[in-house]
Each structure stands twice: as structure tokens, then as C-alpha cells.
Amino acid sequence: MKQRELTREELLLKEICRNHPERRLDAPHQMQEVRDVLRLAFDDSTENMSEENLEEPIFIPEDLDVFLVWHERYLPSFWHRHSFFELSYVLSGSVTNDLEGKRLLMHQGDISILAPGISHAVGAFEDNAVMANILIRESTFEETFLAKFRGDDILSTFFTRAFYQSEGFPYLLFHTGEDSSLASALAEMEGETKGHRSFRRQMLNVCLQKFFLELLRHHESHIDLPELRLMKGSENLIYILQYMQTHWNSVTLKEMSSFFHYSERQLQRIIKAATGRTFEENTQAQKMLHAKTLLTTTTLPVADVAERCGFSSLNNFRRIFGRTYGMTPRQFRQSSSV
């Protein structure tokens, strides 16, 4: 990648950092503590920025769902949160991202995704610390990323939990290395951001979908999660979840323990931490999803549906289905055909 030259603002920020080492501008500050530096570099353009929240209207143009900006090098690190999803892609050098008491050191090829409302402070204090920020409206993120997974399946549960339900997952971090396909997708996005051609909004959304597809195609298993980082076996997390999702009809914890060479207890802990569900709850949810599909798309007798979903007892199938959906399988089929 061609090195990006320092902008006028970045040169000024670099000079301030060097002339005032006592201020330690690379350490996280409250915004009011560095407001004077922001004013010097950006005139009055930061005056409307809240001390706590950076809102969509300030950073994402009204006619767009996605916008790409380059993080300003030597910008003072200050705590903030925003009302949109932020995807940060380090193209060269190293960047720090402090997240609610945890310091994340990102290197070339690292991609982090933060959900709205996560307090963090970013630091890029080298000339070669180049990072692109893709700002994404919440509804657009759900359509372009989470929609790649089916409803309530295991992987969808994991990613949804990572962003919305678990305090232990303030971010997703992908290690992608030197992936030319991602760099190319980012370059397309930058071109559309700079231009003002017709259908710019639609093209940016397509570029984002392409970026996510490339990311998930090549790096779905290259995810780092803070809550699981020190847990043995967590490096195989995505493979474990994919295996469960593929073999839901017959898989057992004992079989997976043998396949992945971990104890049953370790696997239970990893699966529970990642999805919020036990192994049994995850496989049961998959069986219920398949049962719904069979009941709405076939005329198979309920007993055959139960057998195809891995239940040896019809009464057990009916009991679990009723507990999950609040009606019997027959009632569900009748309501779906109305």
C-alpha cells in the first residue's frame, strides 16, 4: 500500500505532541482536556461534538448509510462513544484502542468492529499508523453483516450476542494480515466516498457488503475475543460453532470432545461463553429451527418431523416444541398455512 502523506492537520498535531510531551496526548483523556488542541488543528469544526457521544448526523452524511474516514494521526486520544457501528481497519503501522479499561493493540491487517455505545479512545502516533474508519448506521450493519447468518442459528446467536448481549464482548477483532481483496474493497469504498456520482449511497452499501463477504469468507475463524482469549481451545471457536451447526442432528459433546481434542468441560465453557447457551441448548435450538422449516414446507407427519430432527421420542419433541414456540407442532403448521 502506498504510504499516505501527513495532512496539514496531522503535521500540526504532530508538532503539538512533540512540543508538549508533558501532556501525554497519546494517553486517553476526557475530551474537554484536549479541546484546545482540537480547536487549533480543526478550527471550530469540533465545537458541536458532545463530550460523551458522537452522533450520526455529524459524521455520516444524511444521504448515506456508510461513510469512510481516515483516522487523524497524532490526534489526542480521548474517550468517546458513538451512535453508529465503527469498523476500523489498520493498513499499516500500529494503533492503540482503549476500550473501557482494556488496551487493544492493533497491527497491520487487524480489523475491529465496535457496536454503538462502547466507550473507547484511539491513538495513532506514528507516521505509518494508517487506519481507515468505516462508519455504518446500525440498521445498515444489521442488513449487511448480521443478515449473512440465518435467524436464530448458532453463528447468528454468537455474533448477535457479541454486539448486543454480552458485556464481555465489547468488540470483534479480526486478524487478516495482508489481504489484497479487503484492501481492494476498501479502495472501492474510498472512491465512492470521495465522488459524488449518481447512486453513491447504493454503491457504498454494495461495497460494504463486498467487504464483509470477503472478511467472512477468508477470516471468519480469525477472530479474537477478550472474554475467551485466555481459555484453552478458544482459538478454534468458530470451527467448533460451525461443526455444531453442521452436525446438529446427531452431534454429541463426547464426539466433539474427541474431534477437537478438548475435554467436555472445556468445550462447555467455551460454547457457553460465546453464545450464552449450553451445548444442549444450542443443538436443541437448531433442531427446533429445522422442525419449523419441515412443518411449514412439507406435509410430513409430525412423527416423521420429530425423527428427522433427531428425536427418538415423539412426546419429548412435542414437549420441547411447545415450550419453545408456545403451541403444538400441529397448531404451528395450521397457523403457518393461514
XYZ file of N, CA and C in Angstrom, residues 13 26 32 37 60-61 73 76 125-126 135 149-150 175 200 218 221 249 252 259 271 313 320 328-329 337:
78
model
N -0.726 18.556 14.468
C -0.911 17.720 15.653
C 0.403 17.058 16.065
N -0.925 10.914 23.964
C -1.163 9.556 23.483
C -1.910 8.704 24.501
N -12.749 17.342 27.102
C -12.530 18.733 27.489
C -11.057 19.018 27.806
N -6.442 21.570 21.807
C -5.660 21.010 20.713
C -6.550 20.774 19.495
N -21.878 10.964 9.539
C -22.386 10.262 8.366
C -23.333 11.193 7.617
N -23.019 11.551 6.371
C -23.899 12.446 5.610
C -25.329 11.919 5.576
N -3.741 10.918 12.281
C -2.551 10.568 13.062
C -2.165 11.713 13.995
N -5.036 13.672 19.584
C -5.057 13.284 21.002
C -6.055 12.166 21.247
N 0.061 7.252 16.742
C 1.117 8.233 16.959
C 2.416 7.878 16.243
N 2.269 7.396 15.014
C 3.402 7.157 14.125
C 3.010 7.625 12.728
N -17.803 4.042 8.982
C -18.908 4.377 9.884
C -20.205 3.854 9.268
N -26.103 -14.361 8.371
C -26.356 -15.567 9.146
C -27.861 -15.744 9.270
N -28.282 -16.967 9.447
C -29.712 -17.266 9.456
C -30.295 -17.122 10.850
N -7.984 -10.788 12.569
C -6.590 -10.690 12.132
C -6.539 -11.143 10.673
N -24.566 6.926 -5.378
C -23.434 6.795 -4.457
C -23.831 6.001 -3.216
N -12.784 -15.327 4.159
C -11.376 -15.671 4.402
C -10.965 -15.622 5.868
N -12.758 -17.392 10.875
C -12.177 -18.129 12.002
C -11.020 -17.380 12.665
N -27.917 -32.503 14.069
C -28.878 -33.589 14.155
C -28.370 -34.775 14.969
N -22.741 -35.098 19.478
C -22.750 -35.183 20.943
C -21.527 -34.457 21.473
N -13.166 -35.066 18.760
C -12.794 -34.480 17.464
C -11.842 -33.308 17.637
N -18.362 -22.826 24.632
C -19.640 -22.654 23.943
C -20.566 -21.731 24.739
N -38.171 -39.756 20.786
C -39.462 -39.751 21.468
C -40.348 -38.640 20.907
N -40.863 -30.155 23.956
C -39.845 -29.120 23.725
C -40.333 -28.094 22.713
N -48.468 -26.468 19.911
C -48.068 -27.794 19.457
C -47.571 -27.712 18.017
N -46.818 -28.725 17.556
C -46.388 -28.733 16.152
C -47.563 -28.646 15.177
N -50.073 -21.981 7.715
C -50.706 -22.197 6.405
C -51.861 -21.237 6.164
